[in-house]
Amino acid sequence: MSNQLTTSLSADVVAPTVAFGTGTAWYTGSNDGPINRKLVESIKEALKMGYRHLDTAEMYGTEKDVGLAIEESEIPRDQLFVTTKIRSTIGNPKKGLQESLARLKLDYIDLYLIHSPLFNKESHGISLEEAWKEMENLVDQGLARAIGVSNFQIKDLDVLLPSARIKPVVNQIEFHPYLQSRELIAYTKKHGILTEAYGGLVPIVFKPGGPVDAVVDEIAKKYSKVASQVLLRWSVQKGNMVVTTSTKPHRLTEFLQLDTFKLTDEEVERIDATGNELEFRQFLPRK
């Protein structure tokens, strides 16, 4: 893998800490549409810069674009870390993964996530416990190197964990200074589950003018960085992997430079404190 921050998910699975995400700005919601050439080229550009962790999902409608970009980049498979997620096909996780792998043109996935806990036996013909057992079988079969969850809250993990043979390695959630989810983070840390943070730039993209801005700008000036780098570095120092994206090459380059500076404990605490002055969720509603 390229020279960047890495996170150990298990004894034999290591992931680049910063992932290039293909949700949010790239989201289409359909796997039946045409190839998005702009996304393909953006992924290839990110790979040239050094990104090696690509994040996609069945519901984003971007798996085929990721697959084509990987193919055209000609980067060896073992140098890449690819995450995808299952949602609409949760009733049959193996079939869902096989369909995702076909779109991605891959033989296995590095990290496979249950995208949402919002399903049950009545709605999808499978319970959370049953779905997780199927996810575990995918690891046994070599189709997924690691498995995890996304958008899970404590009550969802309370259902999953007692019967889990393989523990989720991550919970991918919206996480930023205005949504620090302290109780959830304490719970997942207790159970050895890493947080993979998306929406890390929400404070400056969707909620500019908030209480954290002045502190982040001051810190950015001190280190000759930009606000986005400070926000992502803050998240990394909280122990998270981060998923982010941009259509601008210079922004993508900046996101790979998080290993060039480190916030002091006091600076992390200042961002914590000012972030706590406002609660804001951009993506999924609270359950």
mmCIF file of N, CA, C and O in Angstrom, residues 141-219:
data_model
loop_
_atom_site.group_PDB
_atom_site.id
_atom_site.type_symbol
_atom_site.label_atom_id
_atom_site.label_comp_id
_atom_site.label_asym_id
_atom_site.label_seq_id
_atom_site.Cartn_x
_atom_site.Cartn_y
_atom_site.Cartn_z
ATOM 1 N N GLN A 141 -15.696 -18.132 3.638
ATOM 2 C CA GLN A 141 -15.597 -18.531 2.236
ATOM 3 C C GLN A 141 -14.568 -17.717 1.452
ATOM 4 O O GLN A 141 -14.345 -17.971 0.272
ATOM 5 N N GLY A 142 -13.938 -16.740 2.109
ATOM 6 C CA GLY A 142 -12.915 -15.938 1.445
ATOM 7 C C GLY A 142 -13.458 -14.863 0.530
ATOM 8 O O GLY A 142 -12.697 -14.232 -0.209
ATOM 9 N N LEU A 143 -14.756 -14.598 0.591
ATOM 10 C CA LEU A 143 -15.348 -13.558 -0.262
ATOM 11 C C LEU A 143 -15.202 -12.173 0.367
ATOM 12 O O LEU A 143 -15.240 -11.155 -0.340
ATOM 13 N N ALA A 144 -15.049 -12.126 1.688
ATOM 14 C CA ALA A 144 -14.833 -10.868 2.402
ATOM 15 C C ALA A 144 -13.716 -11.083 3.414
ATOM 16 O O ALA A 144 -13.736 -12.061 4.169
ATOM 17 N N ARG A 145 -12.738 -10.188 3.421
ATOM 18 C CA ARG A 145 -11.640 -10.326 4.377
ATOM 19 C C ARG A 145 -12.041 -9.863 5.769
ATOM 20 O O ARG A 145 -11.527 -10.358 6.775
ATOM 21 N N ALA A 146 -12.939 -8.872 5.834
ATOM 22 C CA ALA A 146 -13.400 -8.357 7.117
ATOM 23 C C ALA A 146 -14.836 -7.876 6.949
ATOM 24 O O ALA A 146 -15.260 -7.530 5.846
ATOM 25 N N ILE A 147 -15.577 -7.861 8.048
ATOM 26 C CA ILE A 147 -16.972 -7.437 8.003
ATOM 27 C C ILE A 147 -17.248 -6.433 9.114
ATOM 28 O O ILE A 147 -16.585 -6.425 10.151
ATOM 29 N N GLY A 148 -18.233 -5.586 8.879
ATOM 30 C CA GLY A 148 -18.583 -4.573 9.861
ATOM 31 C C GLY A 148 -19.984 -4.062 9.615
ATOM 32 O O GLY A 148 -20.758 -4.644 8.852
ATOM 33 N N VAL A 149 -20.290 -2.937 10.242
ATOM 34 C CA VAL A 149 -21.626 -2.352 10.151
ATOM 35 C C VAL A 149 -21.518 -0.858 9.888
ATOM 36 O O VAL A 149 -20.437 -0.269 9.979
ATOM 37 N N SER A 150 -22.655 -0.258 9.570
ATOM 38 C CA SER A 150 -22.692 1.172 9.294
ATOM 39 C C SER A 150 -24.004 1.747 9.819
ATOM 40 O O SER A 150 -25.059 1.123 9.683
ATOM 41 N N ASN A 151 -23.919 2.907 10.418
ATOM 42 C CA ASN A 151 -25.100 3.604 10.936
ATOM 43 C C ASN A 151 -25.794 2.835 12.056
ATOM 44 O O ASN A 151 -27.003 2.981 12.266
ATOM 45 N N PHE A 152 -25.053 2.031 12.801
ATOM 46 C CA PHE A 152 -25.610 1.287 13.922
ATOM 47 C C PHE A 152 -25.543 2.118 15.200
ATOM 48 O O PHE A 152 -24.590 2.868 15.420
ATOM 49 N N GLN A 153 -26.561 1.980 16.009
ATOM 50 C CA GLN A 153 -26.587 2.599 17.319
ATOM 51 C C GLN A 153 -26.406 1.504 18.379
ATOM 52 O O GLN A 153 -26.324 0.311 18.058
ATOM 53 N N ILE A 154 -26.335 1.892 19.634
ATOM 54 C CA ILE A 154 -26.076 0.931 20.709
ATOM 55 C C ILE A 154 -27.130 -0.169 20.727
ATOM 56 O O ILE A 154 -26.803 -1.357 20.861
ATOM 57 N N LYS A 155 -28.395 0.191 20.557
ATOM 58 C CA LYS A 155 -29.456 -0.811 20.629
ATOM 59 C C LYS A 155 -29.313 -1.857 19.517
ATOM 60 O O LYS A 155 -29.670 -3.022 19.707
ATOM 61 N N ASP A 156 -28.781 -1.448 18.363
ATOM 62 C CA ASP A 156 -28.581 -2.391 17.267
ATOM 63 C C ASP A 156 -27.426 -3.338 17.579
ATOM 64 O O ASP A 156 -27.498 -4.547 17.330
ATOM 65 N N LEU A 157 -26.364 -2.795 18.123
ATOM 66 C CA LEU A 157 -25.206 -3.619 18.481
ATOM 67 C C LEU A 157 -25.530 -4.546 19.635
ATOM 68 O O LEU A 157 -24.995 -5.654 19.719
ATOM 69 N N ASP A 158 -26.422 -4.122 20.523
ATOM 70 C CA ASP A 158 -26.856 -4.983 21.618
ATOM 71 C C ASP A 158 -27.557 -6.234 21.094
ATOM 72 O O ASP A 158 -27.515 -7.291 21.727
ATOM 73 N N VAL A 159 -28.196 -6.115 19.938
ATOM 74 C CA VAL A 159 -28.850 -7.269 19.322
ATOM 75 C C VAL A 159 -27.828 -8.163 18.635
ATOM 76 O O VAL A 159 -27.876 -9.391 18.727
ATOM 77 N N LEU A 160 -26.866 -7.549 17.953
ATOM 78 C CA LEU A 160 -25.916 -8.284 17.118
ATOM 79 C C LEU A 160 -24.827 -9.003 17.915
ATOM 80 O O LEU A 160 -24.513 -10.170 17.649
ATOM 81 N N LEU A 161 -24.252 -8.325 18.882
ATOM 82 C CA LEU A 161 -23.021 -8.821 19.509
ATOM 83 C C LEU A 161 -23.140 -10.113 20.321
ATOM 84 O O LEU A 161 -22.221 -10.944 20.278
ATOM 85 N N PRO A 162 -24.226 -10.329 21.061
ATOM 86 C CA PRO A 162 -24.263 -11.542 21.906
ATOM 87 C C PRO A 162 -24.069 -12.848 21.148
ATOM 88 O O PRO A 162 -23.471 -13.792 21.697
ATOM 89 N N SER A 163 -24.560 -12.933 19.912
ATOM 90 C CA SER A 163 -24.435 -14.185 19.160
ATOM 91 C C SER A 163 -23.370 -14.123 18.070
ATOM 92 O O SER A 163 -23.189 -15.086 17.324
ATOM 93 N N ALA A 164 -22.637 -13.020 17.984
ATOM 94 C CA ALA A 164 -21.641 -12.862 16.920
ATOM 95 C C ALA A 164 -20.426 -13.758 17.158
ATOM 96 O O ALA A 164 -19.829 -13.728 18.225
ATOM 97 N N ARG A 165 -20.084 -14.540 16.152
ATOM 98 C CA ARG A 165 -18.863 -15.352 16.202
ATOM 99 C C ARG A 165 -17.669 -14.511 15.767
ATOM 100 O O ARG A 165 -16.561 -14.656 16.296
ATOM 101 N N ILE A 166 -17.888 -13.646 14.778
ATOM 102 C CA ILE A 166 -16.881 -12.691 14.326
ATOM 103 C C ILE A 166 -17.405 -11.299 14.649
ATOM 104 O O ILE A 166 -18.483 -10.912 14.202
ATOM 105 N N LYS A 167 -16.658 -10.562 15.413
ATOM 106 C CA LYS A 167 -17.079 -9.223 15.821
ATOM 107 C C LYS A 167 -16.956 -8.232 14.668
ATOM 108 O O LYS A 167 -16.009 -8.302 13.875
ATOM 109 N N PRO A 168 -17.883 -7.280 14.532
ATOM 110 C CA PRO A 168 -17.720 -6.232 13.520
ATOM 111 C C PRO A 168 -16.410 -5.480 13.761
ATOM 112 O O PRO A 168 -16.109 -5.120 14.907
ATOM 113 N N VAL A 169 -15.637 -5.245 12.715
ATOM 114 C CA VAL A 169 -14.375 -4.528 12.912
ATOM 115 C C VAL A 169 -14.584 -3.024 12.934
ATOM 116 O O VAL A 169 -13.797 -2.297 13.541
ATOM 117 N N VAL A 170 -15.645 -2.547 12.260
ATOM 118 C CA VAL A 170 -15.913 -1.105 12.250
ATOM 119 C C VAL A 170 -17.412 -0.840 12.319
ATOM 120 O O VAL A 170 -18.230 -1.685 11.972
ATOM 121 N N ASN A 171 -17.738 0.368 12.751
ATOM 122 C CA ASN A 171 -19.074 0.939 12.604
ATOM 123 C C ASN A 171 -18.872 2.258 11.877
ATOM 124 O O ASN A 171 -18.253 3.176 12.417
ATOM 125 N N GLN A 172 -19.342 2.327 10.647
ATOM 126 C CA GLN A 172 -19.161 3.548 9.844
ATOM 127 C C GLN A 172 -20.340 4.479 10.116
ATOM 128 O O GLN A 172 -21.492 4.143 9.836
ATOM 129 N N ILE A 173 -20.041 5.654 10.660
ATOM 130 C CA ILE A 173 -21.092 6.585 11.061
ATOM 131 C C ILE A 173 -20.714 8.018 10.687
ATOM 132 O O ILE A 173 -19.545 8.333 10.488
ATOM 133 N N GLU A 174 -21.718 8.880 10.619
ATOM 134 C CA GLU A 174 -21.449 10.314 10.482
ATOM 135 C C GLU A 174 -20.797 10.781 11.781
ATOM 136 O O GLU A 174 -21.325 10.552 12.877
ATOM 137 N N PHE A 175 -19.657 11.443 11.654
ATOM 138 C CA PHE A 175 -18.921 11.857 12.840
ATOM 139 C C PHE A 175 -18.142 13.121 12.527
ATOM 140 O O PHE A 175 -17.373 13.175 11.564
ATOM 141 N N HIS A 176 -18.353 14.139 13.331
ATOM 142 C CA HIS A 176 -17.657 15.424 13.190
ATOM 143 C C HIS A 176 -17.874 16.203 14.485
ATOM 144 O O HIS A 176 -18.587 15.713 15.387
ATOM 145 N N PRO A 177 -17.295 17.380 14.650
ATOM 146 C CA PRO A 177 -17.422 18.090 15.927
ATOM 147 C C PRO A 177 -18.853 18.346 16.376
ATOM 148 O O PRO A 177 -19.112 18.427 17.584
ATOM 149 N N TYR A 178 -19.791 18.473 15.431
ATOM 150 C CA TYR A 178 -21.183 18.717 15.803
ATOM 151 C C TYR A 178 -21.990 17.430 15.991
ATOM 152 O O TYR A 178 -23.167 17.477 16.276
ATOM 153 N N LEU A 179 -21.334 16.296 15.826
ATOM 154 C CA LEU A 179 -21.992 15.003 16.040
ATOM 155 C C LEU A 179 -20.939 14.019 16.557
ATOM 156 O O LEU A 179 -20.427 13.181 15.825
ATOM 157 N N GLN A 180 -20.609 14.148 17.835
ATOM 158 C CA GLN A 180 -19.513 13.370 18.412
ATOM 159 C C GLN A 180 -19.954 12.027 19.005
ATOM 160 O O GLN A 180 -19.092 11.186 19.284
ATOM 161 N N SER A 181 -21.248 11.812 19.190
ATOM 162 C CA SER A 181 -21.807 10.508 19.586
ATOM 163 C C SER A 181 -20.985 9.839 20.695
ATOM 164 O O SER A 181 -20.568 8.693 20.580
ATOM 165 N N ARG A 182 -20.775 10.555 21.757
ATOM 166 C CA ARG A 182 -19.880 10.079 22.822
ATOM 167 C C ARG A 182 -20.284 8.729 23.410
ATOM 168 O O ARG A 182 -19.454 7.855 23.642
ATOM 169 N N GLU A 183 -21.573 8.560 23.689
ATOM 170 C CA GLU A 183 -22.015 7.310 24.313
ATOM 171 C C GLU A 183 -21.794 6.127 23.369
ATOM 172 O O GLU A 183 -21.319 5.060 23.780
ATOM 173 N N LEU A 184 -22.116 6.325 22.091
ATOM 174 C CA LEU A 184 -21.916 5.267 21.097
ATOM 175 C C LEU A 184 -20.440 4.946 20.939
ATOM 176 O O LEU A 184 -20.052 3.764 20.895
ATOM 177 N N ILE A 185 -19.604 5.973 20.857
ATOM 178 C CA ILE A 185 -18.161 5.759 20.682
ATOM 179 C C ILE A 185 -17.578 5.017 21.883
ATOM 180 O O ILE A 185 -16.749 4.107 21.732
ATOM 181 N N ALA A 186 -18.006 5.374 23.082
ATOM 182 C CA ALA A 186 -17.523 4.683 24.281
ATOM 183 C C ALA A 186 -17.925 3.207 24.243
ATOM 184 O O ALA A 186 -17.141 2.319 24.604
ATOM 185 N N TYR A 187 -19.128 2.937 23.783
ATOM 186 C CA TYR A 187 -19.628 1.562 23.687
ATOM 187 C C TYR A 187 -18.816 0.760 22.679
ATOM 188 O O TYR A 187 -18.381 -0.361 22.968
ATOM 189 N N THR A 188 -18.614 1.313 21.482
ATOM 190 C CA THR A 188 -17.889 0.554 20.455
ATOM 191 C C THR A 188 -16.426 0.365 20.838
ATOM 192 O O THR A 188 -15.851 -0.702 20.583
ATOM 193 N N LYS A 189 -15.813 1.356 21.470
ATOM 194 C CA LYS A 189 -14.437 1.181 21.938
ATOM 195 C C LYS A 189 -14.350 0.057 22.962
ATOM 196 O O LYS A 189 -13.414 -0.747 22.946
ATOM 197 N N LYS A 190 -15.325 -0.009 23.852
ATOM 198 C CA LYS A 190 -15.363 -1.063 24.868
ATOM 199 C C LYS A 190 -15.388 -2.442 24.221
ATOM 200 O O LYS A 190 -14.786 -3.392 24.732
ATOM 201 N N HIS A 191 -16.040 -2.532 23.074
ATOM 202 C CA HIS A 191 -16.168 -3.815 22.389
ATOM 203 C C HIS A 191 -15.130 -3.994 21.269
ATOM 204 O O HIS A 191 -15.219 -4.947 20.499
ATOM 205 N N GLY A 192 -14.160 -3.106 21.207
ATOM 206 C CA GLY A 192 -13.096 -3.244 20.227
ATOM 207 C C GLY A 192 -13.520 -2.988 18.793
ATOM 208 O O GLY A 192 -12.932 -3.527 17.857
ATOM 209 N N ILE A 193 -14.561 -2.167 18.619
ATOM 210 C CA ILE A 193 -15.063 -1.835 17.278
ATOM 211 C C ILE A 193 -14.589 -0.425 16.919
ATOM 212 O O ILE A 193 -14.859 0.531 17.650
ATOM 213 N N LEU A 194 -13.887 -0.310 15.803
ATOM 214 C CA LEU A 194 -13.382 0.990 15.367
ATOM 215 C C LEU A 194 -14.492 1.832 14.755
ATOM 216 O O LEU A 194 -15.435 1.299 14.162
ATOM 217 N N THR A 195 -14.358 3.136 14.878
ATOM 218 C CA THR A 195 -15.266 4.051 14.198
ATOM 219 C C THR A 195 -14.660 4.459 12.868
ATOM 220 O O THR A 195 -13.490 4.850 12.799
ATOM 221 N N GLU A 196 -15.451 4.321 11.815
ATOM 222 C CA GLU A 196 -15.056 4.832 10.498
ATOM 223 C C GLU A 196 -15.969 6.024 10.225
ATOM 224 O O GLU A 196 -17.189 5.873 10.126
ATOM 225 N N ALA A 197 -15.394 7.200 10.165
ATOM 226 C CA ALA A 197 -16.160 8.436 10.144
ATOM 227 C C ALA A 197 -16.400 8.954 8.733
ATOM 228 O O ALA A 197 -15.470 9.134 7.962
ATOM 229 N N TYR A 198 -17.675 9.198 8.420
ATOM 230 C CA TYR A 198 -17.994 9.924 7.186
ATOM 231 C C TYR A 198 -18.633 11.256 7.571
ATOM 232 O O TYR A 198 -19.087 11.449 8.700
ATOM 233 N N GLY A 199 -18.631 12.187 6.630
ATOM 234 C CA GLY A 199 -19.194 13.504 6.925
ATOM 235 C C GLY A 199 -18.288 14.363 7.780
ATOM 236 O O GLY A 199 -18.747 15.313 8.422
ATOM 237 N N GLY A 200 -16.995 14.079 7.767
ATOM 238 C CA GLY A 200 -16.074 14.822 8.623
ATOM 239 C C GLY A 200 -15.969 16.302 8.324
ATOM 240 O O GLY A 200 -15.561 17.086 9.180
ATOM 241 N N LEU A 201 -16.353 16.697 7.100
ATOM 242 C CA LEU A 201 -16.247 18.107 6.714
ATOM 243 C C LEU A 201 -17.586 18.831 6.796
ATOM 244 O O LEU A 201 -17.716 19.973 6.335
ATOM 245 N N VAL A 202 -18.592 18.180 7.391
ATOM 246 C CA VAL A 202 -19.916 18.787 7.528
ATOM 247 C C VAL A 202 -19.863 20.191 8.137
ATOM 248 O O VAL A 202 -20.554 21.107 7.662
ATOM 249 N N PRO A 203 -19.041 20.441 9.182
ATOM 250 C CA PRO A 203 -19.040 21.775 9.782
ATOM 251 C C PRO A 203 -18.704 22.907 8.815
ATOM 252 O O PRO A 203 -19.233 24.015 8.951
ATOM 253 N N ILE A 204 -17.833 22.653 7.839
ATOM 254 C CA ILE A 204 -17.467 23.739 6.921
ATOM 255 C C ILE A 204 -18.230 23.685 5.601
ATOM 256 O O ILE A 204 -18.342 24.697 4.915
ATOM 257 N N VAL A 205 -18.769 22.519 5.258
ATOM 258 C CA VAL A 205 -19.493 22.387 3.993
ATOM 259 C C VAL A 205 -20.981 22.673 4.156
ATOM 260 O O VAL A 205 -21.582 23.381 3.347
ATOM 261 N N PHE A 206 -21.587 22.115 5.220
ATOM 262 C CA PHE A 206 -23.033 22.220 5.394
ATOM 263 C C PHE A 206 -23.461 23.126 6.548
ATOM 264 O O PHE A 206 -24.627 23.497 6.630
ATOM 265 N N LYS A 207 -22.541 23.467 7.425
ATOM 266 C CA LYS A 207 -22.897 24.291 8.576
ATOM 267 C C LYS A 207 -21.846 25.366 8.834
ATOM 268 O O LYS A 207 -21.348 25.536 9.958
ATOM 269 N N PRO A 208 -21.464 26.130 7.794
ATOM 270 C CA PRO A 208 -20.451 27.177 8.002
ATOM 271 C C PRO A 208 -20.982 28.265 8.931
ATOM 272 O O PRO A 208 -22.193 28.481 9.019
ATOM 273 N N GLY A 209 -20.061 28.913 9.624
ATOM 274 C CA GLY A 209 -20.458 29.967 10.551
ATOM 275 C C GLY A 209 -20.751 29.465 11.943
ATOM 276 O O GLY A 209 -21.141 30.234 12.821
ATOM 277 N N GLY A 210 -20.547 28.161 12.172
ATOM 278 C CA GLY A 210 -20.811 27.584 13.482
ATOM 279 C C GLY A 210 -19.692 27.850 14.466
ATOM 280 O O GLY A 210 -18.638 28.412 14.110
ATOM 281 N N PRO A 211 -19.876 27.449 15.726
ATOM 282 C CA PRO A 211 -18.920 27.781 16.792
ATOM 283 C C PRO A 211 -17.531 27.190 16.618
ATOM 284 O O PRO A 211 -16.563 27.710 17.182
ATOM 285 N N VAL A 212 -17.382 26.115 15.850
ATOM 286 C CA VAL A 212 -16.073 25.484 15.720
ATOM 287 C C VAL A 212 -15.177 26.198 14.709
ATOM 288 O O VAL A 212 -13.952 26.015 14.719
ATOM 289 N N ASP A 213 -15.762 27.034 13.857
ATOM 290 C CA ASP A 213 -15.006 27.633 12.751
ATOM 291 C C ASP A 213 -13.774 28.408 13.202
ATOM 292 O O ASP A 213 -12.683 28.240 12.652
ATOM 293 N N ALA A 214 -13.940 29.261 14.192
ATOM 294 C CA ALA A 214 -12.833 30.136 14.620
ATOM 295 C C ALA A 214 -11.661 29.316 15.145
ATOM 296 O O ALA A 214 -10.496 29.602 14.841
ATOM 297 N N VAL A 215 -11.961 28.302 15.928
ATOM 298 C CA VAL A 215 -10.907 27.454 16.496
ATOM 299 C C VAL A 215 -10.185 26.692 15.397
ATOM 300 O O VAL A 215 -8.940 26.629 15.367
ATOM 301 N N VAL A 216 -10.952 26.111 14.476
ATOM 302 C CA VAL A 216 -10.350 25.346 13.380
ATOM 303 C C VAL A 216 -9.489 26.255 12.500
ATOM 304 O O VAL A 216 -8.370 25.883 12.108
ATOM 305 N N ASP A 217 -9.971 27.449 12.213
ATOM 306 C CA ASP A 217 -9.198 28.384 11.382
ATOM 307 C C ASP A 217 -7.903 28.798 12.074
ATOM 308 O O ASP A 217 -6.845 28.916 11.439
ATOM 309 N N GLU A 218 -7.970 29.010 13.373
ATOM 310 C CA GLU A 218 -6.774 29.393 14.145
ATOM 311 C C GLU A 218 -5.734 28.275 14.107
ATOM 312 O O GLU A 218 -4.539 28.529 13.890
ATOM 313 N N ILE A 219 -6.191 27.051 14.302
ATOM 314 C CA ILE A 219 -5.280 25.906 14.292
ATOM 315 C C ILE A 219 -4.702 25.702 12.893
ATOM 316 O O ILE A 219 -3.503 25.427 12.732
#
